[in-house]
Amino acid sequence: MHPPLFLLAFAASIAVAANQFSRIKHTNNTRAVRDYLDRLVPVSKSALVHELMGPTFGFDPGVIIPIIPDPKYPEFTVYWLRDGCRVYHTWLNELTMPLPHDDIKLLRTLVDDSVHALVRTQHVVSLSGNVFTGGLEEPVFDIHLGTITNPAYRPGSPAADGPPFRAIVLVMYAEWLIEPEQNNGTWVADVLWPAINLDLQWISLHWNQSSWDLWWPPVWGGSYWTASLQYRALRAGARLSQSIGRGDNSLELESHASMILDYLQTFWNEEEGYMSETTVTDVKIGGRSGKGTAPLTVSVLNFDPSLGCDAATFQPCSDRALSSLEVVGNSFKGIFPISNSLPPDQPNALLGWYLEEELLGGHAQYFATLHAAEQIFDALITWDLIGELQVTDVSLKFFRQFDQNIGIGTYPKGSEVYESLTDDVTSWAERTLLLLADHTPDDYVLTQAIDRATGEPVGPRGTLHCLVSALSVYDAYNGFIPPSWAHGGRFFEEPWNYNMTDNHDNLQVGSGFERLAPSGVKVRF
């Protein structure tokens, strides 16, 4: 059957986009992977805009729900702040550096509506409290941004990831607005900044308190996901405050960000080589092993090549992120029966939420598996930009999945080892996508999960975090470089030339930062 005409038009436009953005040398799988993405991505975009949100369903502007409306799942006809921010984050990336096929007018409308919705959520009086007593941490609202009172519809509430994720999105929007092309700095300083600062001040006061994590059933404790968002929000917020003349408390924000960064390092499991999701790791008393895909989601969400392969911020190409992908991925491979049919050279192909998850069947997840491929594409982008690939004692086991004789060392771009390893990891990421293609619904509307035994799509149709992950892996596959949240600015031309007066190194972050200056891509500050 031939694809619809709009898919063919989409495919033609991304061929141009690939030449504009791609720094990844794809393998012989390219045609099959593109064929899959050419069908998956436009369907995912359409579902997000036309089936999960909009006046057709009576939703307020900017409101988006977790699945395509389904009477079998009434508890999902609500607005989760976390899910909304995940979509808004991707839309803002696309608005900042659009591909040829992107509808800029539509993106601007979607982003404007989303920002207005986010600001409204700050002032809803909910079961978590009001704006001064905890309401900023309310994670779920009705489709009119009103209060949810049914406890079954708001598990894991209140949630401390709400204020930082909302602040991250608002800061991204603000930094786009103050660019010369938009020239809306006064509006940002006078109108948007107070909303951003509301969340930043809440984070500064409460970052070191326990909270519910993002999975279901949630656990109460320290969350790597939440702390990572808090760090990024404070770091980016401090820089924004200075750029718009509202930097009176920027040093305080930087100070708290530095403390959170130190705290994030305590989640690293040195013995096994993976980043734990939670501090609650005693399974016998209701905790978890800590092996799950929240840190993987952090890695791709906070991808910023200006940090190089920095382990402290868990950049995709860092030795910790690569080791964690190997350990966590192979742990899932051991519990999914469907993995028994995989070729022996296909490492950690299918991933789930967290290792002990049983409530929803313990199935493999589209979004997590898409993120695994996305991490590799992001890593390839950074390796290409910095001109080298480093194998450490931490990442050695990851690379030995592809070359059992590889040794610790730094391999420059163009060397035989560099080219061989990057070809192998590229092929693995592409084959991961092709594996998903074999288990994708016929209509390309991703469901919640893949049955762990049969490989059939299961759960609600059009699950938001799966749809948006399709968009982000597509961007990574095409070599998309997002605006820098760590240093600000956009990559727009070669060679790479950083403003080395930036104070990021003062926080002892960005281990690869100084090595990036000689070559690569220029950043506008």
Coordinates of C-alpha atoms in Angstrom, one line a residue, residues 8-393:
L8 CA 5.4 11.7 0.8
A9 CA 5.6 15.5 1.1
F10 CA 7.0 15.1 4.6
A11 CA 9.6 12.7 3.4
A12 CA 10.8 15.1 0.7
S13 CA 11.1 17.9 3.1
I14 CA 13.2 16.0 5.7
A15 CA 15.7 15.0 2.9
V16 CA 16.6 18.7 2.9
A17 CA 16.6 18.9 6.7
A18 CA 19.0 16.0 6.9
N19 CA 21.6 17.9 4.9
Q20 CA 21.1 21.0 7.0
F21 CA 21.4 19.4 10.5
S22 CA 23.0 16.0 10.3
R23 CA 26.4 15.3 11.7
I24 CA 25.8 11.6 11.9
K25 CA 27.2 9.2 9.3
H26 CA 24.3 6.7 9.0
T27 CA 24.7 3.1 8.0
N28 CA 23.2 0.7 5.4
N29 CA 20.0 0.8 7.6
T30 CA 19.4 4.4 6.6
R31 CA 16.6 3.8 4.0
A32 CA 14.6 1.4 6.3
V33 CA 15.0 3.7 9.3
R34 CA 13.9 6.8 7.3
D35 CA 11.0 4.9 5.9
Y36 CA 9.9 4.1 9.5
L37 CA 10.4 7.6 10.8
D38 CA 8.7 9.2 7.7
R39 CA 5.5 7.4 8.8
L40 CA 5.9 7.5 12.5
V41 CA 6.7 11.2 13.1
P42 CA 3.9 13.0 11.1
V43 CA 1.4 10.6 12.7
S44 CA 2.8 11.4 16.1
K45 CA 2.8 15.1 15.5
S46 CA -0.8 15.0 14.3
A47 CA -2.0 13.0 17.2
L48 CA -0.4 15.3 19.7
V49 CA -2.0 18.4 18.2
H50 CA -5.4 17.1 17.0
E51 CA -6.3 14.2 19.3
L52 CA -4.7 15.0 22.6
M53 CA -5.6 18.6 22.8
G54 CA -7.8 21.3 21.3
P55 CA -11.3 22.9 21.4
T56 CA -12.8 19.8 19.6
F57 CA -12.7 18.1 23.0
G58 CA -13.5 21.1 25.0
F59 CA -10.0 21.5 26.5
D60 CA -8.7 24.9 27.5
P61 CA -6.0 26.3 25.2
G62 CA -2.6 24.7 25.9
V63 CA -4.1 21.7 27.8
I64 CA -2.9 18.3 26.6
I65 CA -3.9 15.0 28.0
P66 CA -1.8 11.8 28.3
I67 CA -3.6 9.6 25.8
I68 CA -6.1 9.8 23.0
P69 CA -9.5 10.2 24.8
D70 CA -10.9 6.7 25.6
P71 CA -13.9 6.0 27.8
K72 CA -12.1 2.9 29.1
Y73 CA -9.5 5.2 30.7
P74 CA -11.4 8.1 32.3
E75 CA -8.5 8.7 34.7
F76 CA -6.4 9.9 31.8
T77 CA -8.7 12.7 30.7
V78 CA -6.7 15.1 32.8
Y79 CA -3.8 17.5 32.3
W80 CA -0.5 16.2 33.8
L81 CA 1.9 19.1 34.1
R82 CA 4.9 16.7 33.6
D83 CA 3.5 15.4 30.4
G84 CA 2.6 18.8 29.1
C85 CA 6.1 20.2 29.8
R86 CA 7.7 17.3 27.9
V87 CA 5.7 18.2 24.8
Y88 CA 6.2 21.9 25.2
H89 CA 10.0 21.4 25.6
T90 CA 10.1 19.6 22.2
W91 CA 7.9 22.3 20.5
L92 CA 10.2 25.0 21.8
N93 CA 13.2 23.2 20.4
E94 CA 11.5 23.0 17.0
L95 CA 10.4 26.7 17.2
T96 CA 13.9 27.8 18.0
M97 CA 15.5 25.9 15.1
P98 CA 12.7 24.7 12.8
L99 CA 13.1 22.1 10.1
P100 CA 11.8 22.9 6.6
H101 CA 8.5 21.1 7.1
D102 CA 7.7 22.7 10.5
D103 CA 4.7 24.9 10.6
I104 CA 6.2 27.9 12.4
K105 CA 2.8 29.7 12.7
L106 CA 1.2 26.7 14.3
L107 CA 4.2 26.1 16.6
R108 CA 4.1 29.7 17.8
T109 CA 0.4 29.4 18.6
L110 CA 0.9 26.1 20.4
V111 CA 3.8 27.4 22.4
D112 CA 2.0 30.7 23.3
D113 CA -1.1 28.7 24.5
S114 CA 1.1 26.3 26.4
V115 CA 2.9 29.1 28.3
H116 CA -0.4 30.7 29.3
A117 CA -1.6 27.3 30.6
L118 CA 1.6 26.8 32.6
V119 CA 1.3 30.2 34.3
R120 CA -2.3 29.5 35.1
T121 CA -1.4 26.3 36.9
Q122 CA 0.7 28.2 39.4
H123 CA -2.4 29.9 40.8
V124 CA -4.8 27.0 41.0
V125 CA -5.8 26.3 44.6
S126 CA -5.6 22.5 44.8
L127 CA -5.3 19.7 47.3
S128 CA -1.6 20.4 47.4
G129 CA -2.2 24.0 48.6
N130 CA -2.2 27.5 47.2
V131 CA 0.6 29.4 45.5
F132 CA 2.3 30.0 48.9
T133 CA 1.6 26.7 50.7
G134 CA 2.5 24.0 48.2
G135 CA 0.1 24.5 45.2
L136 CA 3.1 25.0 42.9
E137 CA 3.8 21.3 43.3
E138 CA 0.3 20.2 42.2
P139 CA 1.0 17.9 39.1
V140 CA -2.4 17.3 37.7
F141 CA -5.4 19.4 36.7
D142 CA -8.7 19.0 34.9
I143 CA -9.1 19.9 31.2
H144 CA -10.1 23.5 32.3
L145 CA -7.0 23.8 34.5
G146 CA -9.2 23.4 37.6
T147 CA -8.7 21.3 40.7
I148 CA -8.7 17.5 40.7
T149 CA -10.3 16.1 43.9
N150 CA -10.4 12.4 43.1
P151 CA -7.3 10.8 44.7
A152 CA -7.3 8.1 42.1
Y153 CA -6.7 10.6 39.4
R154 CA -3.7 12.3 41.1
P155 CA -1.3 9.6 42.2
G156 CA 2.1 10.8 43.3
S157 CA 0.8 14.2 44.4
P158 CA 2.2 16.7 45.2
A159 CA 5.2 16.3 42.9
A160 CA 8.4 18.3 43.2
D161 CA 9.3 18.0 39.5
G162 CA 6.5 20.4 38.6
P163 CA 8.1 23.7 39.5
P164 CA 11.4 23.0 37.8
F165 CA 10.0 21.5 34.6
R166 CA 7.6 24.4 34.3
A167 CA 10.5 26.9 34.9
I168 CA 12.6 25.1 32.3
V169 CA 9.9 25.6 29.7
L170 CA 9.2 29.2 30.6
V171 CA 13.0 30.0 30.5
M172 CA 13.3 28.4 27.1
Y173 CA 10.4 30.5 25.9
A174 CA 11.8 33.7 27.5
E175 CA 15.3 33.2 25.9
W176 CA 13.7 32.8 22.5
L177 CA 11.6 35.9 23.0
I178 CA 14.6 38.1 23.9
E179 CA 16.6 37.2 20.8
P180 CA 16.9 40.1 18.3
E181 CA 14.4 38.5 15.9
Q182 CA 11.6 38.6 18.5
N183 CA 12.9 41.6 20.6
N184 CA 10.4 41.1 23.4
G185 CA 12.8 41.6 26.3
T186 CA 10.7 44.1 28.1
W187 CA 7.7 41.8 28.2
V188 CA 9.8 39.0 29.4
A189 CA 11.3 41.1 32.2
D190 CA 8.0 42.7 33.3
V191 CA 5.4 39.9 32.7
L192 CA 7.1 36.5 32.3
W193 CA 9.9 36.8 34.8
P194 CA 7.7 37.0 37.9
A195 CA 6.1 33.7 37.0
I196 CA 9.5 32.1 36.4
N197 CA 10.9 33.5 39.6
L198 CA 8.0 32.1 41.5
D199 CA 9.1 28.6 40.7
L200 CA 12.8 29.3 41.1
Q201 CA 12.3 30.6 44.6
W202 CA 10.2 27.5 45.5
I203 CA 13.0 25.3 44.2
S204 CA 15.6 27.2 46.2
L205 CA 13.7 26.7 49.4
H206 CA 12.6 23.1 48.9
W207 CA 15.1 21.3 46.7
N208 CA 16.5 19.1 49.5
Q209 CA 13.2 17.7 50.6
S210 CA 11.9 14.2 49.8
S211 CA 9.1 13.9 47.2
W212 CA 7.2 11.4 45.1
D213 CA 9.0 10.2 42.0
L214 CA 7.5 10.1 38.5
W215 CA 6.6 6.4 38.1
W216 CA 3.6 4.5 39.3
P217 CA 3.3 3.4 42.0
P218 CA 5.5 6.3 43.2
V219 CA 8.0 6.0 46.0
W220 CA 8.8 8.8 48.5
G221 CA 12.4 9.8 48.7
G222 CA 15.1 11.5 46.7
S223 CA 14.5 11.4 42.9
Y224 CA 17.3 11.7 40.3
W225 CA 14.7 13.0 37.8
T226 CA 13.5 15.7 40.0
A227 CA 16.9 16.9 41.2
S228 CA 18.2 17.0 37.6
L229 CA 15.3 19.3 36.6
Q230 CA 15.9 21.5 39.6
Y231 CA 19.5 21.9 38.8
R232 CA 18.8 22.9 35.2
A233 CA 16.0 25.2 36.1
L234 CA 18.2 27.2 38.6
R235 CA 21.2 27.2 36.4
A236 CA 19.3 28.5 33.3
G237 CA 17.1 30.8 35.4
A238 CA 20.1 32.5 37.0
R239 CA 21.6 33.3 33.6
L240 CA 18.2 34.6 32.3
S241 CA 17.8 36.8 35.3
Q242 CA 21.1 38.5 34.5
S243 CA 20.4 39.0 30.9
I244 CA 17.1 40.8 31.5
G245 CA 18.3 42.9 34.4
R246 CA 16.6 40.9 37.2
G247 CA 19.7 39.3 38.6
D248 CA 19.5 40.4 42.2
N249 CA 19.3 36.8 43.4
S250 CA 21.3 35.1 40.7
L251 CA 24.1 34.3 43.0
E252 CA 21.7 32.6 45.3
L253 CA 20.3 30.5 42.5
E254 CA 23.8 29.6 41.3
S255 CA 24.7 28.5 44.8
H256 CA 21.7 26.2 45.2
A257 CA 22.3 24.8 41.7
S258 CA 25.9 23.9 42.8
M259 CA 24.6 22.1 45.8
I260 CA 22.0 20.2 43.8
L261 CA 24.7 19.2 41.3
D262 CA 26.7 17.7 44.2
Y263 CA 23.6 15.9 45.4
L264 CA 23.1 14.4 42.0
Q265 CA 26.4 12.6 42.2
T266 CA 25.2 10.6 45.2
F267 CA 22.8 8.6 42.9
W268 CA 25.7 7.0 41.1
N269 CA 26.1 3.3 41.9
E270 CA 29.9 2.9 41.7
E271 CA 29.9 -0.8 42.2
E272 CA 27.6 -1.7 39.3
G273 CA 28.0 1.3 37.1
Y274 CA 24.6 2.8 36.8
M275 CA 22.7 5.9 37.8
S276 CA 20.0 5.0 40.4
E277 CA 16.6 6.6 39.9
T278 CA 15.9 6.9 43.6
T279 CA 17.4 6.9 47.1
V280 CA 14.8 4.3 48.1
T281 CA 16.6 1.2 47.0
D282 CA 15.6 -1.4 49.5
V283 CA 13.2 -3.6 47.6
K284 CA 12.2 -5.5 50.7
I285 CA 10.5 -2.5 52.2
G286 CA 8.8 -1.2 49.1
G287 CA 11.7 0.5 47.4
R288 CA 13.3 -0.4 44.1
S289 CA 16.6 -1.5 42.8
G290 CA 17.1 1.9 41.3
K291 CA 17.5 0.4 37.8
G292 CA 15.1 2.3 35.6
T293 CA 14.9 4.7 32.7
A294 CA 14.3 8.0 34.5
P295 CA 18.0 8.9 34.3
L296 CA 18.0 7.9 30.6
T297 CA 15.1 10.4 30.1
V298 CA 17.1 13.0 31.9
S299 CA 20.1 12.4 29.7
V300 CA 18.3 13.0 26.4
L301 CA 16.1 15.9 27.8
N302 CA 19.2 17.7 29.1
F303 CA 21.3 17.1 26.1
D304 CA 23.7 20.0 25.6
P305 CA 26.8 19.5 23.5
S306 CA 28.3 22.6 25.0
L307 CA 29.0 20.4 28.1
G308 CA 30.9 17.9 26.0
C309 CA 30.8 14.4 27.6
D310 CA 30.3 15.7 31.1
A311 CA 29.5 13.0 33.6
A312 CA 28.3 15.4 36.3
T313 CA 25.3 16.4 34.2
F314 CA 24.9 12.9 32.7
Q315 CA 25.4 14.0 29.1
P316 CA 24.6 11.3 26.6
C317 CA 28.2 10.6 25.6
S318 CA 29.5 10.7 29.2
D319 CA 31.1 7.5 30.5
R320 CA 28.4 7.3 33.3
A321 CA 25.5 7.6 30.9
L322 CA 26.9 5.0 28.5
S323 CA 27.7 2.6 31.4
S324 CA 24.2 3.1 32.8
L325 CA 22.6 2.4 29.5
E326 CA 24.5 -0.9 29.3
V327 CA 23.7 -2.0 32.8
V328 CA 20.0 -1.0 32.9
G329 CA 19.4 -2.1 29.3
N330 CA 20.8 -5.6 29.9
S331 CA 18.8 -5.9 33.1
F332 CA 15.6 -5.4 31.1
K333 CA 16.8 -7.7 28.5
G334 CA 17.0 -10.4 31.2
I335 CA 13.3 -10.1 32.2
F336 CA 11.6 -9.6 28.8
P337 CA 10.8 -13.0 27.1
I338 CA 10.6 -11.2 23.8
S339 CA 14.3 -10.4 24.1
N340 CA 15.1 -14.1 23.6
S341 CA 14.4 -13.8 19.9
L342 CA 16.9 -10.9 19.4
P343 CA 20.2 -11.4 17.6
P344 CA 23.1 -11.9 20.1
D345 CA 24.8 -8.8 18.8
Q346 CA 21.7 -6.6 19.7
P347 CA 22.5 -5.3 23.2
N348 CA 19.8 -3.9 25.6
A349 CA 17.3 -3.3 22.8
L350 CA 14.0 -3.0 24.7
L351 CA 13.6 -1.0 27.9
G352 CA 10.7 -0.5 30.4
W353 CA 9.9 2.0 33.2
Y354 CA 11.8 0.4 36.1
L355 CA 12.9 -3.1 36.7
E356 CA 10.3 -4.0 39.4
E357 CA 7.2 -2.5 37.6
E358 CA 4.3 -4.9 37.6
L359 CA 1.2 -2.8 38.1
L360 CA 0.8 -2.2 34.4
G361 CA 2.2 -5.5 33.3
G362 CA 5.9 -4.8 33.4
H363 CA 6.0 -4.4 29.6
A364 CA 8.6 -2.9 27.4
Q365 CA 8.0 0.8 26.7
Y366 CA 8.2 2.6 23.3
F367 CA 9.3 5.9 24.9
A368 CA 12.2 4.3 26.9
T369 CA 13.5 2.3 23.9
L370 CA 13.2 5.4 21.7
H371 CA 15.3 7.3 24.3
A372 CA 18.0 4.6 24.2
A373 CA 18.4 5.2 20.4
E374 CA 18.2 9.0 21.0
Q375 CA 21.0 8.9 23.6
I376 CA 23.3 7.2 21.0
F377 CA 22.5 9.7 18.3
D378 CA 23.1 12.6 20.7
A379 CA 26.4 11.0 21.8
L380 CA 27.4 10.7 18.1
I381 CA 26.7 14.4 17.6
T382 CA 28.9 15.5 20.5
W383 CA 31.7 13.1 19.5
D384 CA 31.7 14.6 16.1
L385 CA 31.7 18.2 17.4
I386 CA 34.5 17.7 19.9
G387 CA 36.5 15.5 17.5
E388 CA 37.2 12.6 19.7
L389 CA 35.7 9.6 21.5
Q390 CA 37.0 8.7 25.0
V391 CA 36.8 5.2 26.5
T392 CA 37.3 5.2 30.3
D393 CA 37.3 2.5 32.9

